[in-house]
Coordinates of C-alpha atoms in Angstrom, one line a residue:
M17 CA 18.0 1.1 24.0
T18 CA 14.5 -0.2 23.9
I19 CA 11.5 2.1 24.4
A20 CA 8.1 0.7 25.2
H21 CA 5.2 2.2 23.3
P22 CA 1.8 0.9 24.5
A23 CA -0.1 3.5 22.7
P24 CA -1.2 3.3 19.0
C25 CA 1.6 4.2 16.7
P26 CA 0.1 7.2 14.8
A27 CA 2.1 10.2 16.0
P28 CA 1.4 13.8 15.5
A29 CA 1.4 14.6 11.8
G30 CA 4.9 15.1 10.5
A31 CA 6.5 14.8 13.9
A32 CA 9.5 12.8 12.7
H33 CA 10.1 15.3 9.9
A34 CA 9.7 18.4 12.0
S35 CA 12.3 17.2 14.5
A36 CA 15.0 16.4 12.0
A37 CA 14.1 18.0 8.7
S38 CA 16.8 17.6 6.0
A39 CA 19.1 15.7 8.4
I40 CA 19.5 12.8 5.9
G41 CA 19.3 12.7 2.1
L42 CA 17.5 9.3 1.9
S43 CA 15.5 7.1 4.2
I44 CA 14.7 3.5 3.2
V45 CA 11.6 2.0 4.9
V46 CA 11.3 -1.8 4.8
P47 CA 8.3 -3.6 6.3
V48 CA 9.5 -7.0 7.6
Y49 CA 7.3 -10.1 7.7
R50 CA 8.9 -13.6 7.6
G51 CA 12.1 -11.9 6.5
A52 CA 14.6 -13.4 8.9
D53 CA 16.5 -15.1 6.0
T54 CA 16.7 -12.0 3.7
V55 CA 16.6 -8.8 5.8
G56 CA 20.3 -9.1 6.9
K57 CA 21.4 -9.4 3.3
L58 CA 19.2 -6.5 2.3
V59 CA 20.6 -4.3 5.0
A60 CA 24.2 -5.2 4.1
A61 CA 23.6 -4.3 0.5
L62 CA 21.9 -1.0 1.4
S63 CA 24.6 -0.1 3.8
A64 CA 27.2 -0.3 1.0
L65 CA 25.3 2.4 -1.0
R66 CA 26.5 6.0 -1.0
P67 CA 23.6 8.2 -2.0
A68 CA 23.9 12.0 -1.9
G69 CA 23.2 13.3 1.6
G70 CA 23.7 9.8 3.2
L71 CA 21.0 7.3 4.1
E72 CA 19.2 5.7 7.0
I73 CA 17.3 2.4 7.2
V74 CA 13.9 2.0 9.0
L75 CA 12.9 -1.6 9.6
V76 CA 9.3 -2.3 10.7
N77 CA 8.6 -5.8 12.0
D78 CA 4.9 -6.3 11.4
G79 CA 4.3 -9.0 13.9
S80 CA 6.4 -11.6 12.0
P81 CA 5.9 -15.1 13.4
D82 CA 9.6 -16.1 12.7
N83 CA 12.7 -14.7 14.4
S84 CA 12.8 -11.6 12.3
G85 CA 12.7 -9.5 15.5
D86 CA 15.9 -11.0 16.8
V87 CA 17.6 -10.5 13.5
C88 CA 16.5 -6.9 13.2
R89 CA 17.6 -6.1 16.8
A90 CA 21.0 -7.4 16.0
L91 CA 21.2 -5.3 12.9
A92 CA 20.1 -2.2 14.8
A93 CA 23.1 -2.8 17.2
T94 CA 25.7 -3.4 14.5
A95 CA 24.7 -1.6 11.4
S96 CA 27.2 0.7 9.8
V97 CA 24.5 3.2 8.8
P98 CA 21.8 4.7 11.0
L99 CA 19.2 2.0 11.4
T100 CA 15.9 2.4 13.3
Y101 CA 14.0 -0.8 14.3
V102 CA 10.2 -0.6 15.1
E103 CA 8.2 -3.7 16.1
H104 CA 4.4 -3.9 15.9
A105 CA 2.5 -5.6 18.7
R106 CA 0.8 -7.8 16.1
N107 CA 0.4 -8.1 12.3
F108 CA -1.5 -5.1 11.0
G109 CA -0.7 -5.4 7.3
E110 CA 2.0 -4.1 4.9
H111 CA 0.6 -0.7 4.3
N112 CA 0.1 -0.1 8.0
A113 CA 3.7 -1.1 8.6
V114 CA 4.9 1.3 5.9
M115 CA 2.9 4.1 7.6
T116 CA 4.7 3.4 10.8
G117 CA 8.0 3.5 9.0
L118 CA 7.2 6.8 7.3
R119 CA 6.6 8.4 10.7
H120 CA 10.1 7.5 11.8
A121 CA 11.9 8.4 8.5
R122 CA 13.9 11.6 8.5
G123 CA 15.1 11.8 4.9
D124 CA 14.6 14.5 2.3
Y125 CA 13.3 11.5 0.2
V126 CA 12.0 8.2 1.4
I127 CA 12.1 4.9 -0.5
T128 CA 9.8 2.0 0.4
M129 CA 10.8 -1.5 -0.6
D130 CA 10.0 -5.1 0.4
D131 CA 12.4 -7.3 2.4
D132 CA 12.5 -10.2 -0.1
L133 CA 15.4 -8.9 -2.3
Q134 CA 13.3 -9.0 -5.4
N135 CA 14.0 -5.3 -5.8
P136 CA 17.8 -5.1 -6.3
P137 CA 19.3 -2.7 -3.7
E138 CA 21.6 -1.3 -6.5
E139 CA 18.5 0.2 -8.1
V140 CA 17.9 2.4 -5.0
V141 CA 20.3 5.1 -5.9
K142 CA 18.9 5.2 -9.5
L143 CA 15.4 5.7 -8.1
Y144 CA 16.5 8.3 -5.6
D145 CA 18.5 10.3 -8.1
H146 CA 15.7 10.3 -10.6
A147 CA 13.3 11.8 -8.0
R148 CA 15.8 14.2 -6.5
L149 CA 17.4 15.6 -9.7
G150 CA 14.1 15.6 -11.6
G151 CA 12.2 17.4 -8.9
W152 CA 9.5 14.7 -8.7
D153 CA 7.3 14.3 -5.6
V154 CA 6.9 10.6 -6.2
V155 CA 8.6 8.1 -8.6
Y156 CA 7.2 4.6 -9.0
T157 CA 9.1 1.7 -10.5
R158 CA 7.9 -0.6 -13.3
Y159 CA 9.3 -3.9 -14.4
A160 CA 10.0 -5.2 -17.9
K161 CA 9.4 -8.6 -16.4
K162 CA 8.0 -9.4 -13.0
E163 CA 9.3 -12.5 -11.3
H164 CA 6.1 -13.2 -9.3
E165 CA 3.8 -16.2 -9.6
G166 CA 1.2 -16.0 -12.4
W167 CA -1.8 -15.4 -10.1
R168 CA 0.1 -12.7 -8.2
N169 CA 0.9 -10.9 -11.5
L170 CA -2.8 -11.2 -12.5
G171 CA -3.8 -9.8 -9.1
S172 CA -1.5 -6.8 -9.5
R173 CA -2.8 -6.0 -13.0
F174 CA -6.4 -6.2 -11.6
A175 CA -5.5 -3.9 -8.7
N176 CA -4.0 -1.4 -11.1
W177 CA -7.0 -1.6 -13.3
V178 CA -9.3 -0.9 -10.3
A179 CA -7.1 2.0 -9.3
D180 CA -7.4 3.4 -12.8
Q181 CA -11.2 3.4 -12.5
L182 CA -11.4 4.6 -8.9
M183 CA -8.5 7.0 -8.3
D184 CA -7.3 10.2 -9.8
K185 CA -4.0 8.8 -11.0
P186 CA -2.2 9.0 -14.3
K187 CA -3.6 6.4 -16.6
G188 CA -1.3 3.4 -17.1
L189 CA 0.9 4.3 -14.1
Y190 CA 2.0 1.0 -12.4
L191 CA 1.6 1.2 -8.6
S192 CA 4.6 -0.5 -7.2
S193 CA 5.6 -0.9 -3.5
F194 CA 9.1 0.0 -4.6
R195 CA 8.6 3.8 -4.7
C196 CA 10.4 7.0 -3.8
M197 CA 8.5 9.9 -2.1
S198 CA 9.6 13.4 -1.1
A199 CA 9.5 14.6 2.5
L200 CA 6.5 16.8 1.5
V201 CA 4.5 13.8 0.4
V202 CA 5.6 11.6 3.3
R203 CA 4.6 14.3 5.8
E204 CA 1.1 14.6 4.3
V205 CA 0.6 10.9 3.9
A206 CA 1.6 10.3 7.6
R207 CA -1.2 12.6 8.7
Y208 CA -3.7 9.8 7.9
T209 CA -4.5 7.9 11.1
G210 CA -7.4 5.6 9.9
P211 CA -7.1 1.9 10.4
Y212 CA -7.2 1.1 6.6
P213 CA -4.4 3.0 4.9
Y214 CA -3.7 2.6 1.2
I215 CA -0.4 4.4 0.5
D216 CA -1.0 5.0 -3.2
G217 CA -4.5 6.3 -2.6
L218 CA -3.0 8.8 -0.1
V219 CA -0.2 9.8 -2.5
M220 CA -2.7 10.6 -5.2
Q221 CA -4.6 12.9 -2.9
V222 CA -1.4 14.9 -2.2
T223 CA 0.3 15.3 -5.6
Q224 CA 0.2 14.7 -9.3
R225 CA 3.9 15.4 -9.9
I226 CA 4.6 11.7 -10.4
D227 CA 6.9 9.8 -12.7
S228 CA 8.0 6.2 -13.1
I229 CA 11.2 4.4 -14.2
E230 CA 12.0 0.9 -15.2
V231 CA 14.1 -1.3 -12.9
M232 CA 15.0 -4.9 -12.6
H233 CA 12.9 -7.4 -10.7
L234 CA 14.5 -10.6 -9.4
A235 CA 13.1 -14.0 -8.5
R236 CA 12.5 -14.6 -4.8
M237 CA 15.7 -15.9 -3.1
E238 CA 14.1 -17.4 0.0
G239 CA 10.6 -18.6 1.0
R240 CA 7.4 -17.7 -0.6
S241 CA 5.3 -14.6 -1.2
N242 CA 3.5 -13.2 1.9
Y243 CA 0.7 -12.0 -0.3
T244 CA -2.2 -14.4 -0.4
L245 CA -5.5 -14.1 -2.2
R246 CA -7.1 -13.0 1.0
R247 CA -4.5 -10.2 1.5
L248 CA -5.0 -9.0 -2.1
I249 CA -8.8 -8.9 -1.6
R250 CA -8.3 -6.8 1.5
L251 CA -6.0 -4.5 -0.4
W252 CA -8.7 -4.1 -3.1
L253 CA -11.3 -3.3 -0.5
N254 CA -9.1 -0.7 1.1
L255 CA -8.6 0.9 -2.3
A256 CA -12.3 0.8 -3.3
T257 CA -13.9 1.8 -0.1
N258 CA -11.4 4.3 1.4
F259 CA -10.6 6.5 -1.6
S260 CA -13.7 6.4 -3.8
L261 CA -17.5 6.6 -3.7
M262 CA -17.6 4.6 -7.0
P263 CA -18.9 1.3 -5.4
L264 CA -21.8 3.2 -3.9
R265 CA -22.5 4.9 -7.2
L266 CA -22.4 1.6 -9.0
A267 CA -24.8 0.2 -6.4
M268 CA -27.1 3.1 -7.1
F269 CA -26.9 2.5 -10.8
A270 CA -27.6 -1.2 -10.3
G271 CA -30.7 -0.3 -8.2
V272 CA -31.9 2.1 -11.0
A273 CA -31.3 -0.6 -13.6
M274 CA -33.2 -3.2 -11.7
G275 CA -36.0 -0.7 -11.1
L276 CA -36.4 -0.1 -14.8
L277 CA -36.2 -3.9 -15.4
G278 CA -39.0 -4.3 -12.8
V279 CA -41.2 -1.7 -14.7
L280 CA -40.6 -3.5 -18.0
G281 CA -41.5 -6.8 -16.3
A282 CA -44.7 -5.3 -14.8
I283 CA -45.8 -4.0 -18.3
F284 CA -45.0 -7.4 -19.8
T285 CA -47.0 -9.2 -17.1
I286 CA -50.1 -6.9 -17.6
I287 CA -50.0 -7.3 -21.4
E288 CA -49.7 -11.1 -21.0
A289 CA -52.6 -11.1 -18.6
L290 CA -54.8 -9.2 -21.0
T291 CA -53.9 -11.3 -24.0
N292 CA -53.8 -14.8 -22.5
D293 CA -56.0 -16.9 -20.3
T294 CA -53.2 -17.6 -17.8
P295 CA -50.0 -15.7 -16.9
S296 CA -46.6 -17.2 -17.6
G297 CA -45.1 -19.9 -15.4
W298 CA -43.4 -20.0 -12.1
A299 CA -39.9 -20.2 -13.5
S300 CA -40.0 -16.7 -15.0
V301 CA -41.3 -15.2 -11.8
M302 CA -38.6 -16.9 -9.7
T303 CA -35.9 -15.8 -12.1
V304 CA -36.9 -12.1 -11.8
T305 CA -37.4 -12.4 -8.0
L306 CA -34.0 -14.0 -7.4
L307 CA -32.3 -11.5 -9.7
I308 CA -33.8 -8.5 -7.9
A309 CA -33.0 -10.0 -4.5
G310 CA -29.4 -10.7 -5.5
V311 CA -28.9 -7.0 -6.6
Q312 CA -30.5 -5.8 -3.3
F313 CA -28.1 -7.9 -1.2
L314 CA -25.2 -6.7 -3.3
I315 CA -26.2 -3.1 -2.6
L316 CA -26.7 -3.8 1.1
G317 CA -23.2 -5.5 1.2
V318 CA -21.5 -2.5 -0.3
M319 CA -23.3 -0.1 2.1
G320 CA -22.5 -2.4 5.0
E321 CA -18.8 -2.4 4.1
Y322 CA -18.7 1.4 4.2
L323 CA -20.7 1.5 7.4
G324 CA -18.6 -1.1 9.1
R325 CA -15.3 0.7 8.2
A326 CA -16.8 4.0 9.4
F327 CA -17.8 2.3 12.7
L328 CA -14.4 0.8 13.3
S329 CA -12.7 4.1 12.5
A330 CA -15.0 6.1 14.8
N331 CA -14.3 3.6 17.6
G332 CA -10.6 4.1 17.3
K333 CA -9.4 0.9 15.7
P334 CA -5.6 1.4 15.7
Q335 CA -3.6 1.7 12.5
G336 CA -0.8 0.0 14.3
V337 CA 0.6 -0.4 17.8
V338 CA 4.3 -0.1 18.5
R339 CA 5.7 -2.6 21.0
E340 CA 9.4 -1.7 20.7
L341 CA 11.4 1.1 19.2
H342 CA 15.1 1.0 18.8
P343 CA 16.3 4.4 17.6
A344 CA 19.2 4.6 15.3
R345 CA 22.6 4.7 17.1
A346 CA 24.7 7.9 16.8
M347 CA 27.1 7.5 13.9
P348 CA 30.6 9.1 13.7
A349 CA 30.6 12.4 11.7
G350 CA 30.5 11.6 8.0
A351 CA 30.0 7.8 8.5
A352 CA 26.5 7.8 7.0
S353 CA 27.7 9.1 3.7
E354 CA 30.8 9.7 1.7
A355 CA 29.0 11.7 -0.9
P356 CA 28.2 15.4 -0.8
R357 CA 24.7 16.7 -0.7
L358 CA 23.6 17.8 -4.1
E359 CA 21.1 20.5 -4.8
R360 CA 17.8 19.4 -6.3
A361 CA 17.2 20.5 -9.8
A362 CA 14.1 22.6 -10.6
P363 CA 11.3 20.5 -12.0

C-alpha cells in the first residue's frame, strides 16, 4: 500500500515509539542513495539475522537518482522480515534521511548503517548485544582499518577533531554512522525538527552513557562514495553552527586580537612619526589594512552563517518531505524472530 505524504516529514515527537513501544527488539535504519546495486544484498543479509526480540528494516530513499526506489519497493513487497520503505521528495542529505527513518523505527534499539555493505551485516548483532546487555544508551563503532579513500579518511579525522573541540563528547570517541541507539535516545533525537540535523550532536545533548566497539570495515563492493568534499563541508558546518557557539566566540577573540594589534600599530606609528621625518611606507599600511579587513569579513561571514540558518529555520525550511510511505507488511506470528527476548542487564 502506498500512502502519499505531501507534508514535511517531521512527525510529533516520539510518535512512532509511542504507538508501538517495545514491539520489536531491533530496528535497522538505512538511508539509501545510489544504492540500487547493494541495498538488495544488504536486506537479504540482514533478514538472515536472528537478534533477540526480532528485527525490522527501515529503508529511506533520499531522492536517489538511480532506480533505488523500484528496488526498495520490490523489497518491501517480498521481504521476509518487517520492512518499511520511505521515499523523500528530493535529496535532503544523509542525516535528514536518518531522522526520517528514526521516526518510523519501532525497536527497543535502533541501528543506523549505510547501504554500501562496507559495514558487514554480521556485525549488527554484535553491536546490538553490546548495547542491550551492557545497558548503554548509544554504542558507536570504530575500525582497526578503514577502507575509504585517503581524502575521505582525512576528512573523517578532521570532523572528529572538530567535534572534540565543539561538542560535549568523550574525548577520542570516533563518531561513526554505524551506531546503535536505545529507544530513549531515538525518541529525544526525533524531537528535533530543524532543517540542519546532525545526529551525533543531538545524541550528545541527550546522554553520556556512550560506549564503542571495534568492528570490521570492508572495501566498497559497488560504485563510489556518495560523500564529496562539498558534502563533508556541509556536515562540518552543521556540526559547528548548530551545536556550538564556539565559532562566534572565536570570531570575538579574533576581533579582540586585531583590536590589540591595531593599538600596537597606532603606538608604533606615533613613535615613528615623532622620531623620523617621514612615516613608514605604503606597503606596511596596506598590509595592516588588508589583515584587519580580512578578519572583519571572516567575522561577518560567521555571523551571516548563523543568521542565515536561523532565518531558514524560522521560515520553516523542511527537514525532509515524504513522498511515499510503504508500511511494513504484517508478518506471521514468530516470523520476525526465532530468538526469545532477553532482559537487558543493568548498567
